[in-house]
Short mmCIF file of C-alpha atoms and ligand atoms in Angstrom, two decimals:
data_model
loop_
_atom_site.label_atom_id
_atom_site.label_comp_id
_atom_site.label_asym_id
_atom_site.label_seq_id
_atom_site.Cartn_x
_atom_site.Cartn_y
_atom_site.Cartn_z
CA MET A 24 88.96 162.97 84.44
CA ILE A 25 87.52 159.61 83.96
CA LEU A 26 85.85 158.65 80.20
CA PHE A 27 82.94 156.69 80.30
CA THR A 28 81.75 157.32 76.65
CA VAL A 29 82.10 155.23 73.94
CA GLY A 30 84.75 156.29 71.93
CA PRO A 31 87.65 157.99 72.65
CA VAL A 32 87.38 155.41 75.22
CA GLN A 33 89.74 155.01 79.19
CA MET A 34 93.05 154.02 77.90
CA TYR A 35 95.07 151.00 78.98
CA PRO A 36 98.58 152.04 80.40
CA GLU A 37 100.24 150.27 77.68
CA THR A 38 98.88 151.17 75.26
CA LEU A 39 99.75 154.51 76.58
CA LYS A 40 103.07 154.03 76.48
CA THR A 41 103.47 152.29 73.72
CA GLU A 42 101.71 155.77 71.67
CA GLY A 43 104.12 158.09 73.07
CA THR A 44 106.65 156.57 71.67
CA GLN A 45 108.67 157.60 68.08
CA LEU A 46 107.77 155.91 65.19
CA PRO A 47 109.49 153.98 63.26
CA TYR A 48 109.51 153.35 59.53
CA PHE A 49 107.13 150.52 57.88
CA ARG A 50 108.47 150.20 54.31
CA THR A 51 110.27 147.29 56.62
CA GLU A 52 109.48 143.36 56.71
CA ASN A 53 109.21 144.24 60.60
CA PHE A 54 106.00 146.23 60.12
CA GLY A 55 104.40 144.01 57.40
CA SER A 56 105.31 141.18 60.06
CA MET A 57 103.62 143.24 62.80
CA MET A 58 100.05 143.92 59.85
CA LYS A 59 100.12 140.14 58.94
CA GLU A 60 99.99 138.81 62.54
CA SER A 61 96.99 141.59 63.44
CA GLU A 62 95.53 140.23 60.39
CA GLU A 63 95.32 136.50 61.61
CA LEU A 64 94.32 137.94 65.39
CA PHE A 65 91.86 139.89 64.22
CA LEU A 66 90.33 137.49 61.95
CA ARG A 67 90.98 134.92 64.65
CA SER A 68 89.13 137.65 67.30
CA VAL A 69 85.74 137.30 64.32
CA LYS A 70 85.65 133.95 63.88
CA ALA A 71 85.62 135.24 60.31
CA PRO A 72 85.24 131.88 58.01
CA GLU A 73 88.78 130.04 56.69
CA LYS A 74 88.62 132.49 53.41
CA ALA A 75 88.12 136.33 54.98
CA TYR A 76 90.02 138.89 53.84
CA PHE A 77 91.65 141.35 56.21
CA ILE A 78 91.97 145.39 55.31
CA ALA A 79 93.09 147.85 57.35
CA LEU A 80 92.71 151.36 56.99
CA THR A 81 93.72 155.34 58.26
CA SER A 82 90.53 156.34 58.75
CA SER A 83 87.46 156.48 61.49
CA GLY A 84 84.38 154.33 61.92
CA THR A 85 82.92 155.96 58.98
CA GLY A 86 85.45 155.98 56.53
CA ALA A 87 85.01 152.03 56.97
CA MET A 88 81.08 152.41 56.47
CA ASP A 89 81.87 154.61 53.10
CA ALA A 90 84.32 152.15 51.36
CA ALA A 91 82.76 149.54 52.12
CA VAL A 92 78.74 151.06 49.98
CA GLN A 93 81.71 151.92 47.44
CA ASN A 94 83.71 148.94 47.23
CA VAL A 95 80.95 145.73 47.79
CA LEU A 96 77.95 147.73 46.61
CA ASN A 97 76.53 149.07 43.21
CA GLY A 98 74.04 150.90 41.09
CA HIS A 99 71.97 147.46 40.58
CA ASP A 100 71.66 146.98 44.61
CA LYS A 101 68.48 147.53 45.90
CA VAL A 102 69.53 147.58 49.94
CA LEU A 103 67.17 147.79 53.54
CA VAL A 104 69.16 149.90 56.44
CA ILE A 105 67.67 148.79 59.52
CA ASN A 106 67.52 152.84 60.75
CA GLY A 107 67.44 153.08 64.93
CA GLY A 108 69.21 156.14 65.00
CA SER A 109 71.78 158.21 64.40
CA PHE A 110 74.40 155.17 63.11
CA GLY A 111 71.25 153.24 60.67
CA SER A 112 70.65 156.72 58.59
CA ARG A 113 74.30 157.44 58.43
CA PHE A 114 73.72 154.36 56.65
CA ALA A 115 71.31 155.27 54.37
CA ASP A 116 72.73 158.19 53.71
CA ILE A 117 75.98 157.24 52.57
CA THR A 118 74.63 154.10 49.80
CA ARG A 119 72.05 156.64 48.83
CA ARG A 120 74.82 160.06 48.18
CA TYR A 121 76.32 157.19 45.87
CA GLY A 122 72.86 156.52 44.20
CA ILE A 123 71.89 153.15 45.83
CA ASP A 124 68.02 152.48 45.93
CA THR A 125 67.73 152.05 49.88
CA ASP A 126 65.13 151.48 51.79
CA THR A 127 64.45 152.03 55.38
CA TYR A 128 63.53 149.80 58.62
CA ASP A 129 62.44 152.96 61.30
CA ILE A 130 62.61 151.61 64.89
CA PRO A 131 60.93 154.89 66.96
CA PHE A 132 63.38 156.13 69.89
CA LEU A 133 63.50 153.22 72.69
CA CYS A 134 61.38 151.24 70.38
CA PRO A 135 62.27 147.68 70.39
CA PHE A 136 63.60 145.75 66.56
CA SER A 137 60.42 143.81 65.87
CA LYS A 138 60.91 140.65 63.37
CA GLU A 139 57.00 140.47 62.87
CA GLU A 140 56.75 143.41 61.40
CA PHE A 141 60.69 143.12 60.09
CA GLU A 142 59.49 139.55 58.34
CA LYS A 143 57.76 142.22 56.40
CA TYR A 144 60.78 143.16 54.61
CA SER A 145 61.20 139.59 53.31
CA GLY A 146 60.79 138.49 49.64
CA ARG A 147 61.28 141.54 48.35
CA GLY A 148 64.60 142.03 45.98
CA TYR A 149 66.82 142.89 48.75
CA THR A 150 69.76 142.77 47.05
CA ALA A 151 72.05 143.53 50.85
CA LEU A 152 70.80 144.42 54.33
CA LEU A 153 73.11 147.09 56.57
CA VAL A 154 72.75 147.20 60.26
CA ASN A 155 74.87 148.42 63.08
CA ALA A 156 74.84 145.50 65.61
CA CYS A 157 74.76 148.18 68.00
CA GLU A 158 72.79 150.75 67.48
CA THR A 159 75.05 153.48 69.74
CA SER A 160 72.95 156.34 69.62
CA THR A 161 70.22 154.00 71.60
CA GLY A 162 72.13 151.12 72.74
CA GLN A 163 70.45 148.91 71.45
CA LYS A 164 72.19 145.58 70.35
CA TYR A 165 70.10 143.54 67.37
CA ASP A 166 70.39 140.12 66.82
CA LEU A 167 72.65 139.36 64.62
CA ASP A 168 71.97 135.54 64.17
CA TYR A 169 68.51 136.58 63.10
CA LEU A 170 68.97 138.59 61.11
CA GLY A 171 71.88 136.76 59.26
CA ASP A 172 69.71 133.89 58.87
CA PHE A 173 66.70 136.80 57.07
CA CYS A 174 70.15 137.50 54.74
CA ARG A 175 70.38 134.19 53.54
CA ARG A 176 66.69 132.72 53.25
CA ASN A 177 66.85 136.20 51.30
CA ASP A 178 70.61 135.96 48.93
CA MET A 179 71.89 139.52 50.60
CA ILE A 180 74.46 140.07 51.79
CA PHE A 181 75.81 140.93 55.14
CA ILE A 182 77.25 144.65 56.06
CA VAL A 183 77.45 144.47 59.53
CA ASP A 184 79.20 147.50 61.21
CA ALA A 185 80.66 146.53 64.58
CA VAL A 186 82.35 149.37 65.34
CA SER A 187 81.13 150.07 69.12
CA ALA A 188 79.95 145.76 69.55
CA TYR A 189 83.05 144.39 68.61
CA LEU A 190 84.30 142.43 71.52
CA ALA A 191 81.36 144.45 73.84
CA ASP A 192 79.19 141.86 72.09
CA PRO A 193 80.11 138.25 70.48
CA VAL A 194 80.19 138.71 66.85
CA ASP A 195 80.83 135.67 64.53
CA MET A 196 81.32 136.12 60.92
CA GLU A 197 80.77 132.48 59.62
CA GLY A 198 77.67 132.33 62.16
CA GLN A 199 76.17 134.52 61.51
CA LYS A 200 77.02 134.44 58.23
CA ILE A 201 78.17 138.09 57.28
CA ASP A 202 79.75 139.26 54.70
CA VAL A 203 81.19 142.80 55.79
CA LEU A 204 82.58 143.70 59.57
CA ILE A 205 84.08 146.74 60.82
CA THR A 206 85.15 148.02 63.63
CA ALA A 207 87.05 151.08 64.50
CA SER A 208 90.10 151.72 67.17
CA GLN A 209 88.67 153.95 69.46
CA LYS A 210 86.20 151.83 70.82
CA ALA A 211 86.22 148.86 72.93
CA LEU A 212 90.25 148.47 71.24
CA ALA A 213 90.56 151.40 73.70
CA LEU A 214 93.62 152.96 71.27
CA SER A 215 93.28 156.60 68.95
CA PRO A 216 90.83 157.46 66.73
CA GLY A 217 92.08 156.81 63.30
CA VAL A 218 92.13 153.89 62.41
CA SER A 219 88.95 151.19 61.30
CA LEU A 220 88.84 147.63 60.39
CA ILE A 221 86.93 145.45 58.34
CA ALA A 222 86.81 141.29 57.82
CA LEU A 223 85.75 141.10 54.25
CA SER A 224 84.08 137.00 52.91
CA GLU A 225 85.24 135.60 49.79
CA ARG A 226 81.82 136.81 48.17
CA ALA A 227 81.26 140.55 49.52
CA LYS A 228 84.99 140.41 48.00
CA ASP A 229 84.54 139.30 44.67
CA ARG A 230 81.80 142.28 44.23
CA CYS A 231 84.57 144.26 44.59
CA SER A 232 85.23 146.28 41.62
CA GLY A 233 88.63 148.34 41.85
CA HIS A 234 88.33 150.67 39.00
CA LYS A 235 84.94 151.89 39.92
CA ALA A 236 85.55 151.87 43.80
CA SER A 237 86.86 155.44 45.27
CA TYR A 238 90.87 155.62 44.84
CA TYR A 239 92.11 156.09 47.99
CA PHE A 240 90.18 153.01 49.57
CA ASP A 241 90.16 150.90 46.98
CA PHE A 242 89.37 147.38 48.70
CA LEU A 243 91.23 145.30 46.51
CA SER A 244 94.59 147.54 46.08
CA TYR A 245 94.31 147.13 50.39
CA ILE A 246 94.06 143.68 50.06
CA ASP A 247 96.70 142.91 47.11
CA ASN A 248 99.67 144.76 49.28
CA GLN A 249 97.79 143.63 52.38
CA LYS A 250 99.89 140.04 51.28
CA ARG A 251 103.16 141.59 52.12
CA GLY A 252 101.33 143.65 55.47
CA GLN A 253 101.86 146.43 53.75
CA PRO A 254 99.60 149.43 53.36
CA PRO A 255 98.57 151.58 50.36
CA PHE A 256 99.40 154.99 52.02
CA THR A 257 101.04 155.85 54.67
CA SER A 258 99.36 154.49 57.89
CA ALA A 259 98.16 155.23 60.99
CA VAL A 260 101.49 153.74 61.52
CA GLY A 261 101.26 154.34 65.78
CA THR A 262 98.50 153.35 66.78
CA MET A 263 98.68 150.54 64.71
CA ILE A 264 101.10 148.77 66.77
CA ALA A 265 99.70 149.50 69.29
CA LEU A 266 96.83 148.41 67.70
CA ASN A 267 98.73 144.51 67.71
CA GLN A 268 99.81 144.96 71.21
CA ARG A 269 95.49 144.58 71.91
CA LEU A 270 94.88 142.13 69.34
CA LYS A 271 97.57 140.07 71.42
CA ALA A 272 96.79 140.71 74.26
CA ILE A 273 93.25 140.19 73.83
CA MET A 274 93.10 136.57 72.07
CA ALA A 275 95.77 135.03 74.21
CA GLU A 276 92.69 135.14 76.17
CA GLY A 277 89.83 134.53 73.98
CA THR A 278 86.75 136.97 72.82
CA GLU A 279 84.80 135.00 75.67
CA LYS A 280 87.06 136.77 77.86
CA GLU A 281 86.39 140.68 77.00
CA ASN A 282 82.55 139.80 76.29
CA ALA A 283 82.29 138.79 80.34
CA LEU A 284 84.91 141.49 81.43
CA HIS A 285 82.05 144.45 79.22
CA ALA A 286 78.27 142.59 81.01
CA ALA A 287 80.16 142.22 83.77
CA ARG A 288 80.87 145.96 84.44
CA ALA A 289 77.26 146.73 81.97
CA GLU A 290 75.56 144.34 84.86
CA TYR A 291 77.65 146.36 87.52
CA PHE A 292 76.12 149.33 86.73
CA ARG A 293 72.88 149.02 85.77
CA LYS A 294 71.87 146.93 88.94
CA ALA A 295 73.84 149.80 90.73
CA LEU A 296 71.59 151.89 88.59
CA MET A 297 68.63 150.95 89.68
CA ASN A 298 68.09 152.78 92.97
CA LEU A 299 68.23 156.47 91.47
CA PRO A 300 65.21 158.30 90.00
CA VAL A 301 66.52 157.36 86.14
CA SER A 302 65.94 154.26 83.90
CA ILE A 303 66.82 151.92 81.70
CA PRO A 304 64.13 151.36 78.25
CA ASP A 305 63.31 148.21 77.79
CA ILE A 306 65.07 147.35 74.83
CA PRO A 307 67.32 144.84 73.65
CA LEU A 308 70.89 146.93 74.91
CA SER A 309 74.55 145.92 73.78
CA ASN A 310 76.97 145.97 76.71
CA CYS A 311 79.03 148.52 74.41
CA CYS A 312 76.36 151.41 76.84
CA THR A 313 73.71 152.12 78.35
CA PRO A 314 71.15 154.20 78.12
CA VAL A 315 70.19 156.12 81.06
CA ILE A 316 66.65 157.73 80.91
CA PHE A 317 66.11 160.75 82.90
CA PRO A 318 62.36 161.64 83.36
CA GLU A 319 63.05 165.40 84.20
CA LYS A 320 64.78 166.17 81.25
CA ASN A 321 67.77 166.76 83.17
CA ALA A 322 70.41 164.88 81.08
CA GLY A 323 71.63 168.19 79.99
CA THR A 324 72.29 169.89 83.30
CA ALA A 325 73.53 166.06 84.56
CA TYR A 326 75.87 165.78 81.04
CA LYS A 327 77.64 169.58 82.23
CA THR A 328 77.07 169.30 86.10
CA LEU A 329 79.03 165.55 86.06
CA MET A 330 81.88 166.90 84.10
CA GLU A 331 82.68 170.61 85.02
CA GLU A 332 82.06 169.23 88.80
CA TYR A 333 82.94 165.45 89.34
CA GLY A 334 85.53 165.11 85.97
CA LEU A 335 83.21 162.37 84.72
CA VAL A 336 82.70 162.57 81.26
CA LEU A 337 79.20 160.71 80.19
CA THR A 338 78.08 160.15 76.44
CA PRO A 339 75.34 163.33 75.53
CA SER A 340 72.77 162.32 73.30
CA GLY A 341 72.17 164.64 69.69
CA GLY A 342 69.35 166.64 68.35
CA GLY A 343 65.32 165.98 70.28
CA TRP A 344 66.70 163.68 73.20
CA LYS A 345 69.61 165.85 74.82
CA ASP A 346 67.68 166.80 78.15
CA ILE A 347 66.14 162.98 77.70
CA GLN A 348 69.32 160.56 77.97
CA LEU A 349 72.83 160.08 78.02
CA ARG A 350 74.71 157.45 77.94
CA VAL A 351 77.07 155.31 79.65
CA GLY A 352 80.40 153.82 78.29
CA HIS A 353 81.47 150.19 79.22
CA LEU A 354 84.28 150.25 76.91
CA GLY A 355 87.54 151.19 77.70
CA ASN A 356 89.86 150.92 81.52
CA LEU A 357 87.32 151.25 83.85
CA SER A 358 86.67 149.61 86.82
CA GLU A 359 84.06 148.86 89.46
CA ALA A 360 85.79 151.57 91.66
CA ASP A 361 85.17 154.15 88.85
CA TYR A 362 81.33 152.97 88.08
CA ASP A 363 81.03 153.19 92.35
CA LYS A 364 82.37 157.34 91.60
CA LEU A 365 79.36 157.68 89.11
CA LEU A 366 77.01 156.09 90.57
CA GLU A 367 77.37 158.05 93.76
CA ALA A 368 77.85 161.21 91.86
CA MET A 369 74.86 160.97 90.26
CA GLN A 370 73.06 160.33 93.16
CA HIS A 371 74.57 163.67 94.81
CA VAL A 372 74.02 165.54 91.32
CA LEU A 373 69.90 164.39 91.71
CA ASP A 374 69.48 164.97 95.10
CA LYS A 375 71.08 168.28 94.94
CA ARG A 376 67.77 168.88 92.11
CA LYS A 377 65.26 167.35 94.94
CA ASP A 378 66.38 169.82 97.13
CA ASP A 379 66.25 173.43 94.86
C1 LIG B 413 80.91 154.70 66.67
C2 LIG B 413 80.34 154.47 65.76
C3 LIG B 413 81.39 154.31 64.62
C4 LIG B 413 82.31 155.38 63.73
O1 LIG B 413 81.83 156.77 64.26
P1 LIG B 413 83.66 157.82 63.92
O2 LIG B 413 83.27 158.90 64.67
O3 LIG B 413 84.00 157.71 62.22
O4 LIG B 413 84.61 156.87 64.66
C5 LIG B 413 80.21 153.85 63.58
N1 LIG B 413 79.12 152.86 64.09
C6 LIG B 413 78.83 152.60 64.49
C7 LIG B 413 77.73 151.80 65.26
C8 LIG B 413 79.78 153.44 66.52
O5 LIG B 413 79.43 153.69 68.01
#
């Protein structure tokens, strides 16, 4: 099986080796200094400002989205959510769950974000903007430079779910004026699911009021414990060790190299795809994945055939887009040879259909 998914993804040999070994006990100085090192590496990887805070949660990415809302926002906020698909709508579900006044800027399927439309939300008294850097359900990438500037102009807290964009696309916490930046272990980091990482700005931290937030996800407690590299509760120890290893390898080369790697994979696949009777939507795309549109509405059967007959696992789409769109991931340990295999198999699957 080769996974062209968006998480979990193909893992690297070093990760497989590390995650397959006996776990150490973690209330030790060794574990603490490793987590301090991961803090430094992660904050550098997102270009965090000098004063920023690192939180490693034992939860999937949604746990971090939920925790960010609970800790940083409150009932006095009036928030705006960019809703261009299932992850945007998840953010709005979370803020509404906590009774926060929420408006959404909705982007229909296959349509690009429009700055002109979005500017209408300027000067309307919003206190925070929540956005997915890449809306993974469609592959659309939003312009974080522009959105950061929008937040600055409107004095809004800027909460960015970069779960799928981290490492695939450039992310610059300081330059893009991001207050809360979220990612998770099973995307480009190519680790087991179960760890989510957060970088908080000073002004986001100042909004955290420990006693009102969730007990388990109390950011102030995480920040306090992280001073000695310890989590408040038992963390996913094995994944934290594999994370440290990945961060060291990535930062030895720099995130620009990672961005370029993902960009090259995406470009290689997208170029070759032009020869097949499918299309790519005309929207700004993340390097995290390529959405592939099947005009014959056979995406669902192609997904099944590719998996069952060729051992190639693509990312299916939910709900009404099941037969229209598949997504091909560019995260994890994938080579050009893997994409050649996929393209050849897609050619067979689509040709067979024509002959039937
Ligand atoms: C994967 C992903 C998440 C997290 O999903 P989990 O299943 O909770 O890990 C959040 N946001 C985006 C944009 C994602 O791609």
